[in-house]
XYZ file of C-alpha atoms in Angstrom:
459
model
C -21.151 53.836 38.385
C -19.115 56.831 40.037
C -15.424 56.532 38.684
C -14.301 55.999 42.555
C -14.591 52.558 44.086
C -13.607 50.925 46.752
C -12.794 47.277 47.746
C -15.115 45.219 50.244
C -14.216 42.567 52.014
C -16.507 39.320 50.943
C -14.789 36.225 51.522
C -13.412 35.034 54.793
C -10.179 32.993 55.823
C -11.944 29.533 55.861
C -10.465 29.029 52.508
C -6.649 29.059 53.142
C -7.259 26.776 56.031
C -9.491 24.252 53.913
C -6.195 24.307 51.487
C -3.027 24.209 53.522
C -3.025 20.161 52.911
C -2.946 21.111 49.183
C -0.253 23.676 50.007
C 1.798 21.243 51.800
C 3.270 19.970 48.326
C 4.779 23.992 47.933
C 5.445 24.475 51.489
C 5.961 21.756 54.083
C 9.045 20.082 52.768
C 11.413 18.306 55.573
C 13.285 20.657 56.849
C 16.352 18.570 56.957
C 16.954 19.310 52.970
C 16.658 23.407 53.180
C 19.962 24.754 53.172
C 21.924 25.778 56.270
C 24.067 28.745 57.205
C 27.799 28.814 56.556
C 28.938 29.111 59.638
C 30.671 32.422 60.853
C 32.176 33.773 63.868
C 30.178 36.933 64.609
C 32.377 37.946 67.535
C 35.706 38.469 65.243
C 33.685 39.880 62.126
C 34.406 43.040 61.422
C 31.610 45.792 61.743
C 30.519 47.366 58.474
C 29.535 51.119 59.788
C 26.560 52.802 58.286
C 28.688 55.719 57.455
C 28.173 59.172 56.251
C 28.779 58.483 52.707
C 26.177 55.520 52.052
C 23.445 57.437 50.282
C 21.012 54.463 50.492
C 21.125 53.764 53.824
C 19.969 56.307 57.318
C 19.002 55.833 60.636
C 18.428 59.496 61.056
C 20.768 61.290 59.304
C 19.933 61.735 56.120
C 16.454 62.040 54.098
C 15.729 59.111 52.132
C 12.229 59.217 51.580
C 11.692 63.337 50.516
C 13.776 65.031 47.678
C 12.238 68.246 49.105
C 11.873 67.524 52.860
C 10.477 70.263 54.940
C 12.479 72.391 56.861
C 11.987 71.197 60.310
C 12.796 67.588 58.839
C 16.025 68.840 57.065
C 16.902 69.972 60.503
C 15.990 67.511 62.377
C 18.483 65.624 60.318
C 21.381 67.701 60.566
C 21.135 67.940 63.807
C 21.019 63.960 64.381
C 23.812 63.968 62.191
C 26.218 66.070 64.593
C 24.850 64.239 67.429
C 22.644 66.159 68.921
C 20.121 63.675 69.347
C 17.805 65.626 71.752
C 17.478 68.055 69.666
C 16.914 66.450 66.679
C 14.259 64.716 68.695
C 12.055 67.740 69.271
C 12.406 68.749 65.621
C 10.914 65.592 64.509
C 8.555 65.816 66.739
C 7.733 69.483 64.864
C 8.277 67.583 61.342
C 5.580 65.206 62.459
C 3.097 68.162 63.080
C 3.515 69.162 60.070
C 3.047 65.871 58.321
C 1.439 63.863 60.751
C 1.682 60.207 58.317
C 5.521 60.341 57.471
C 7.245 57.296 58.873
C 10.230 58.057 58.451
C 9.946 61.197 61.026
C 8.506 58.798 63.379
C 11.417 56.228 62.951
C 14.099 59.450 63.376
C 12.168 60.266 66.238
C 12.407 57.330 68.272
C 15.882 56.392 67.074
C 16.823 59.873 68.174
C 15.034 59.131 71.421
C 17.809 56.004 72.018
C 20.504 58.490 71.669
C 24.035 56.603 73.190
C 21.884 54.218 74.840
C 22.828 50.708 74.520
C 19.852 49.428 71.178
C 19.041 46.081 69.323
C 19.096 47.221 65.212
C 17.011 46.316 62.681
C 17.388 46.991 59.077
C 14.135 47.806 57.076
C 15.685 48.063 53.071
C 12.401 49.594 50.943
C 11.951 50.331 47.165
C 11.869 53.923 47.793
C 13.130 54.966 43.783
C 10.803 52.209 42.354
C 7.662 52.413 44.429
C 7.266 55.281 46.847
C 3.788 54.334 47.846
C 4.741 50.992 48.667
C 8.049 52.283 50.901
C 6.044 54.251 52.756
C 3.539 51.736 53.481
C 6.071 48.957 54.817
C 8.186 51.992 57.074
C 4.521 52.726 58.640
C 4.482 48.968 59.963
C 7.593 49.254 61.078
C 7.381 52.789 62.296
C 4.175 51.254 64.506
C 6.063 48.059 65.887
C 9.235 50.014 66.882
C 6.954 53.059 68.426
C 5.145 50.256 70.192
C 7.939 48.270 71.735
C 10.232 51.530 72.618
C 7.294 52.760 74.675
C 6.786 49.280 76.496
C 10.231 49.967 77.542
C 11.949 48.190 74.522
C 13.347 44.446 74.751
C 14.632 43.393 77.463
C 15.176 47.310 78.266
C 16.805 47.562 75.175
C 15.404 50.100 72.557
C 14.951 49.195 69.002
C 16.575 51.402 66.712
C 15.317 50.936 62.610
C 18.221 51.216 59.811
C 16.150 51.944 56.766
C 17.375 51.392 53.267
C 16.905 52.418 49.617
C 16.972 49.320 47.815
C 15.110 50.694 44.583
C 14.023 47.132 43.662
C 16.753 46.199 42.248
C 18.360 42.963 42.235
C 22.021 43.617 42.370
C 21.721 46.479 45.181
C 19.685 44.590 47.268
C 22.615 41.953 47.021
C 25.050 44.397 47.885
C 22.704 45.797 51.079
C 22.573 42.250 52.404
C 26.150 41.747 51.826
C 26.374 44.699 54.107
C 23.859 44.156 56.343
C 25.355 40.873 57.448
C 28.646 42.026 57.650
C 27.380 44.377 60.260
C 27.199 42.678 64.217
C 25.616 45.147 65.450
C 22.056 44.145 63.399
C 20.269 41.172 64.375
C 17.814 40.974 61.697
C 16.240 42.295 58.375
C 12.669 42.962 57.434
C 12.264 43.059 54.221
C 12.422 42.949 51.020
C 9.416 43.930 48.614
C 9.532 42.175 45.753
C 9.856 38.178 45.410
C 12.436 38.707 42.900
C 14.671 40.808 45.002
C 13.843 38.993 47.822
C 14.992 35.733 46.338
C 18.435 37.061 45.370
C 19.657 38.962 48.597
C 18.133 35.512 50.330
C 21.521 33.804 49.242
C 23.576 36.402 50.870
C 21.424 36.293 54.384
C 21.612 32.164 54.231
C 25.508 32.379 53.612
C 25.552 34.561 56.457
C 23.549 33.342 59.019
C 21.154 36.885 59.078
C 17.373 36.094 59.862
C 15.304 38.109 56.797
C 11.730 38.268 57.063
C 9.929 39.330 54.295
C 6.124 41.003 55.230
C 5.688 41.344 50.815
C 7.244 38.570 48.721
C 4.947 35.797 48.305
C 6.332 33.574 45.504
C 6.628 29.785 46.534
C 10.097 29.467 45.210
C 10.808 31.656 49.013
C 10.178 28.473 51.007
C 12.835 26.750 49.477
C 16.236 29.690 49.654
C 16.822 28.028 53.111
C 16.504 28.070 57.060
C 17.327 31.717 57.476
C 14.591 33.057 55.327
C 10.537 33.864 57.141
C 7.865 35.480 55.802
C 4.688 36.952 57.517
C 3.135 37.099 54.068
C 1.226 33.728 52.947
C 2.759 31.940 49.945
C 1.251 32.109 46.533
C 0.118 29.228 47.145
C -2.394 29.841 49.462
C -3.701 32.926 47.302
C -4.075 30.697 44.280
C -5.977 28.076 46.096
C -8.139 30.911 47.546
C -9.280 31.819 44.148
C -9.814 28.572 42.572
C -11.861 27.668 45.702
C -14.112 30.939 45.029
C -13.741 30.121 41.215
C -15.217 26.437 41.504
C -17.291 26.310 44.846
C -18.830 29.935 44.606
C -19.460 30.542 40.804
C -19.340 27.181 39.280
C -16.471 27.698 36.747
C -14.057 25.171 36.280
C -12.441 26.363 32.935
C -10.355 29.559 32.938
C -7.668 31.739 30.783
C -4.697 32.843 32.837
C -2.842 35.760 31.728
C 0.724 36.319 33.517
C 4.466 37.714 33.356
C 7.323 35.122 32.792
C 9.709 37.540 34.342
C 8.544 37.634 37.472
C 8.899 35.248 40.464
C 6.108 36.473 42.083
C 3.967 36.140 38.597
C 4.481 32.796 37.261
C 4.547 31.254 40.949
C 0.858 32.317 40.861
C 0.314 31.084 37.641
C 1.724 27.520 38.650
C -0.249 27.351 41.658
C -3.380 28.472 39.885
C -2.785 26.288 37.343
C -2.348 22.845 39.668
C -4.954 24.066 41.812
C -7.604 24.441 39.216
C -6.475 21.001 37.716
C -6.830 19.099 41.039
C -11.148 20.290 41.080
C -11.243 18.631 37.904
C -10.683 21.711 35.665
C -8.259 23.555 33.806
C -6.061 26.810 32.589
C -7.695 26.511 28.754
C -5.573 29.570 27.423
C -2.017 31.074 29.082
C -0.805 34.414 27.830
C 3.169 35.874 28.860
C 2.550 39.970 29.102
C 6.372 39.187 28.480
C 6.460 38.434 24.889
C 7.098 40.586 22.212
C 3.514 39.834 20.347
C 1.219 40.011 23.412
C -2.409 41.781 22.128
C -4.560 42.469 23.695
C -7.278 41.925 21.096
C -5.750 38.865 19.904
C -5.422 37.460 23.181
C -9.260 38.355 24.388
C -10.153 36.449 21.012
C -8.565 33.325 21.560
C -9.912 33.288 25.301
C -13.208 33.151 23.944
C -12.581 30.566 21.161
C -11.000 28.383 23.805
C -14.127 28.655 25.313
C -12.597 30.196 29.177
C -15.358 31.440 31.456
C -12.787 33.597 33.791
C -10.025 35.277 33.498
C -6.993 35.259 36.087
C -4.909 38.140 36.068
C -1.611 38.116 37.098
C 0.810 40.932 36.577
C 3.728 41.964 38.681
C 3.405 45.118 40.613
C 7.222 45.949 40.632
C 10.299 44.544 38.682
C 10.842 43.804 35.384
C 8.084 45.458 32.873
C 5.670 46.529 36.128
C 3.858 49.198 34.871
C 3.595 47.960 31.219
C 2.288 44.526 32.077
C -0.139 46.413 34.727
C -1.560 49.456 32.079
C -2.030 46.112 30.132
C -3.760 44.539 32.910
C -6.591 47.393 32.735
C -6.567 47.691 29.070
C -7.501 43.643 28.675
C -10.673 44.931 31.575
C -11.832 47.837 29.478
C -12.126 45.317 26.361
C -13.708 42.728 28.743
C -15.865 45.695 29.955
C -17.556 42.770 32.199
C -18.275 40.029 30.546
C -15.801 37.666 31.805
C -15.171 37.057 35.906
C -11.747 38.671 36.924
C -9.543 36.953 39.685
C -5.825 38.745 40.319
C -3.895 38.784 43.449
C -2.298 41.159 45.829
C -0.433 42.861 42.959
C -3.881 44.590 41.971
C -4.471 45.598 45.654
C -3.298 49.374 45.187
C -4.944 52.494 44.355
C -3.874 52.190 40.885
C -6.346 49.256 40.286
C -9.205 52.095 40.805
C -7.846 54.746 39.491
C -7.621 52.942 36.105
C -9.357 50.272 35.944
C -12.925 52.197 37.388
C -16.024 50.569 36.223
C -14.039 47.514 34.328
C -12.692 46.308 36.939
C -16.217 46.284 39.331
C -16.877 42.774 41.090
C -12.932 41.707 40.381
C -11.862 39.107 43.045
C -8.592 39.635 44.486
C -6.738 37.240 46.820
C -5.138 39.442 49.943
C -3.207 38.296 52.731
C -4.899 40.947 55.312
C -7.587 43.015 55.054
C -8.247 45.931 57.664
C -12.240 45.062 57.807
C -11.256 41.332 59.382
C -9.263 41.772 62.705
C -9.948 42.293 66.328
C -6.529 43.489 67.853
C -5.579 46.921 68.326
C -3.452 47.231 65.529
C -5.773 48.877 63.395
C -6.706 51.433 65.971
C -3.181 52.699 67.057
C -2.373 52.686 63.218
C -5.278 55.126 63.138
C -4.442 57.194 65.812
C -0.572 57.635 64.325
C -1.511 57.883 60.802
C -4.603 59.458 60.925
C -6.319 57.362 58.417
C -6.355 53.622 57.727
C -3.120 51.368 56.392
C -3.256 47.799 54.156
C -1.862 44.968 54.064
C 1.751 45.650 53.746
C 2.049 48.552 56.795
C 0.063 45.151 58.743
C 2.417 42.892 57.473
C 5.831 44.422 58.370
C 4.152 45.419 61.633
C 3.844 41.342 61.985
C 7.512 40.990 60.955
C 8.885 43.390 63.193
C 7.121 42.155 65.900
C 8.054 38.764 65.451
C 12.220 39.441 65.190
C 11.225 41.786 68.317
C 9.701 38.485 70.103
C 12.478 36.279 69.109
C 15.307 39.105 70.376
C 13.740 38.775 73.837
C 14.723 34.897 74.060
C 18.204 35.386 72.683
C 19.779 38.267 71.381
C 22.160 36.838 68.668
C 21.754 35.913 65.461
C 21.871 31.825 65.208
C 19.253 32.067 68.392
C 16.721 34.582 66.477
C 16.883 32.069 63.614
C 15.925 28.896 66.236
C 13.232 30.846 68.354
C 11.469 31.519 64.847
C 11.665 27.969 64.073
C 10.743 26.737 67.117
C 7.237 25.281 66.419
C 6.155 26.716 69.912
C 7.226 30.517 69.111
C 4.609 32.731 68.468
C 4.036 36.636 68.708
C 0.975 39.060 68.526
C 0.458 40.708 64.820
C -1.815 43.071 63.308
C -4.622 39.906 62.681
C -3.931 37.915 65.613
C -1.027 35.224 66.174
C 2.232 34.875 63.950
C 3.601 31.762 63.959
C 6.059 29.998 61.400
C 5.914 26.348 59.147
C 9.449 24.936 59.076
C 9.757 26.351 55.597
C 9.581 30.025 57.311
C 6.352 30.456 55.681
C 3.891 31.644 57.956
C 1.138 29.263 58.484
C -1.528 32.325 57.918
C -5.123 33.018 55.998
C -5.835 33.845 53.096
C -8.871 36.853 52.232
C -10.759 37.600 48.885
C -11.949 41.145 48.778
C -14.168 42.087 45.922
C -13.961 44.999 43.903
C -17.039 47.438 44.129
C -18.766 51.076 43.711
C -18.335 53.772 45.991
C-alpha cells in the first residue's frame, strides 16, 4: 500500500437515528432540572473593551494566527488599528491574494468592511498555541457564515463583525475569556470552544452570565448537562459510540471488544462510557479497558492481555488536545503498528486529522471512525462556496462552526439580546440552514443531528 491514504465515506446516518432512543438516557433529560442563568441587568453592565493591550483577543488589529504574517497582512493590520478601515480593507483584500485560504484575512476583511457602521458581535475563541490546524479550520466556518450573511446584507441590515480569540486550550484562560466575553454587551454570543474539557469549564461562566455558547467541537455527554445556555452543533458522544457499536455488532458480528482510552479527558472517557453501555445493551461487552493515563501503560503488555481476554476489536480512544494529547495519540499509532491488522480498529473524531495518515499509514487501513460530518454526504451549497473561498475542500469542524454561526445568526434575527438568542435556540420550532442540511436543537442544546462512519483506506 502507498504510504498516503485517504478516508472514504462507507456508512450512512441511518445509524444515529436508529439510536437517539438509546441516547435519550445521555441527552433528553427534562429540561426543568438544567441549570438557569443568574440573572443580570445587561443594560447597566459595564462594557469590557477589547482593547489594545489584550494579546489574545483581535477583531482586526492585531495578528493572531501568523508569527511571521506577510507584509500586506501586517499592514492591513496597522492600518485597521488607526482606523482606517477602508484601507485596511483593500490590503486584506491583497493579503488574501497572496494566501488565498487564511481566515483570518477574510474575517479582517469583512469586519473592516463594517467600519463605524452599527454590527451584531460574535466571539470565535480558538486553540491557536495548542492546535493551529484545528484554529484555522473552525475560523474558515466562521469566516464562510459571516462572508455569507454580510453579503445577504447582514441581519436585519446589521453586519456581523467576528471577535476571534487565542484561547490555547487551556482551561483557566478560556475561563478568564468567558468572564470577559460576558462582561462585554456589545457580544451576543460565542462559538466555540474546541475541546470538551475547556468547553466544560468556561460553560459555568456563560450559564452564570446568561451568554449563549455554542460549541461546533466538544462532544462529551457531560455538555448536555452545564445548563440552558450551553448548544452544540456537534452530536454528543453518545451518538458516535452507538454508531460504532451498531457497525461493530450488526456489520461484523463482534460483540466482545478491548477499549483503550484517556482518564483525563472529558471528551475520552465520555466515549468510553457510552461505548461501554452501548456494547452491553446488544448483549456484549468491553472485555479489557486500558487508561493511556497511567504511569505503566505498554503497549506490549496491553496488546497481550487483549488477546488473552479473548477481544475481537479494539476501540481507540485518545484525546486530540488537552492533557497528554500527543503522547496518548503517538501511542494510539504505536498500539496499530503492533496490531499491524489483525484486530478491527474503531476511534472517533479525535483520529479524523491528517496526523492519523501521516503516522499511522498502512496500520491504520480499514479503521472505522465515527464523524459528525463528512464532505462526501451533503447536498447544500456549503461545500461548494467553501471551495470556491478556500480553494480546496474543509472537514468537519470548518462545517460545524459554519452550522453554529449560522444558527446564533438565525436566532439574532428574532431578537437581538441575549436572554431572547438563548429562547429562539430552544424553541423546539427554531431551525436554520447548515453545511448538511437543517440545525435544530434537543432541550439539552444538543443538536438532534447524524452520526457518519468513514473508513480508513489506500490512496
Amino acid at each position: 500500500m502507498s504510504s498516503r491514504a485517504k478516508i472514504k465515506l462507507i456508512f450512512l446516518t441511518a445509524i444515529a437515528t436508529l439510536n437517539l432512543t438509546s441516547c435519550q438516557g445521555w441527552l433528553l433529560q427534562d429540561s426543568a432540572t438544567k441549570p438557569t442563568a443568574k440573572s443580570t441587568n445587561q443594560t447597566t453592565q459595564k462594557s469590557v473593551e477589547i482593547n489594545d493591550s489584550d494579546s489574545r483577543v483581535s477583531t482586526g488589529d492585531k495578528i493572531l494566527l501568523d508569527k511571521n504574517p506577510s507584509t500586506p497582512k501586517q499592514t492591513a493590520a496597522n492600518s485597521y488599528e488607526y482606523g482606517n478601515y477602508q484601507q485596511a480593507a483593500s490590503q486584506w483584500e491583497n493579503s488574501l491574494k497572496i494566501q488565498r485560504n487564511d481566515p483570518e484575512s477574510l474575517i479582517y476583511l469583512n469586519n473592516a468592511r463594517i467600519g463605524t457602521s452599527p454590527f451584531y458581535s460574535i466571539a470565535i475563541p480558538v486553540p491557536i498555541d495548542a492546535e493551529i490546524n484545528v484554529a484555522k479550520e473552525i475560523l474558515r466556518g466562521a469566516a464562510q457564515a459571516q462572508e455569507q450573511i454580510n453579503s445577504s446584507g447582514g441581519i436585519n441590515n446589521k453586519p456581523v463583525k467576528l471577535i476571534i480569540a487565542n484561547d490555547s486550550n487551556d482551561l483557566n484562560i478560556a475561563k478568564e475569556l468567558a468572564d470577559r466575553f460576558s462582561k462585554n454587551p456589545e457580544i451576543l454570543g460565542v462559538v466555540g470552544h474546541f475541546s470538551s474539557d475547556v468547553t466544560l469549564e468556561a460553560a459555568q461562566v456563560y450559564q452564570n452570565k446568561g451568554l449563549v455558547v455554542i460549541s461546533p467541537t466538544s462532544t462529551s455527554t457531560a455538555i448536555s448537562n452545564v445548563g440552558s445556555y450551553e448548544f452544540r452543533t456537534v452530536s454528543s458522544d453518545c451518538f458516535a459510540g452507538n454508531a460504532l457499536v451498531e457497525h461493530l455488532v450488526n456489520q461484523i458480528q463482534i460483540i466482545q471488544a478491548a477499549v483503550v482510552y484517556n482518564s483525563a479527558s472529558s471528551y475520552s472517557t465520555s466515549m468510553r462510557d457510552v461505548f461501554k453501555n452501548s456494547l452491553s445493551k446488544k448483549d456484549g461487552a468491553v472485555v479489557a479497558e486500558f487508561n493511556f493515563n497511567q504511569p505503566n501503560f505498554d503497549i506490549v503488555d496491553v496488546l497481550a492481555e487483549i488477546k488473552e481476554k479473548n477481544a475481537q476489536a479494539i476501540a481507540l480512544f485518545p484525546n486530540s488536545s488537552g492533557i497528554n494529547a500527543l503522547e496518548t495519540l503517538d501511542k494510539t499509532f504505536l498500539l496499530a503498528s503492533i496490531n499491524k491488522g489483525e484486530l478491527p480498529l474503531l476511534g472517533g473524531d479525535s483520529l479524523y486529522k491528517l496526523r492519523t495518515l501521516q503516522l499511522g499509514q498502512d496500520n491504520v487501513r480499514d479503521m472505522i471512525l465515527a464523524v459528525p460530518w463528512n464532505t462526501d454526504n451533503t447536498d447544500s451549497g456549503f461545500v461548494e462556496l467553501a471551495t470556491n473561498l478556500w480553494g480546496g475542500a474543509v472537514n468537519w469542524r470548518s462545517a460545524l462552526t459554519y452550522d453554529a454561526t449560522m444558527a446564533l445568526g438565525a436566532a439574532i434575527k428574532q431578537s437581538a439580546t441575549r436572554a431572547s438568542i438563548q429562547q429562539a435556540l430552544l424553541d423546539p420550532d427554531f431551525s436554520a440552514a447548515g453545511a448538511s442540511g437543517e440545525i435544530t436543537f434537543l432541550p439539552t442544546g444538543d443538536r438532534a443531528g447524524e452520526v457518519q462512519l468513514v473508513k480508513v483506506q489506500a490512496g
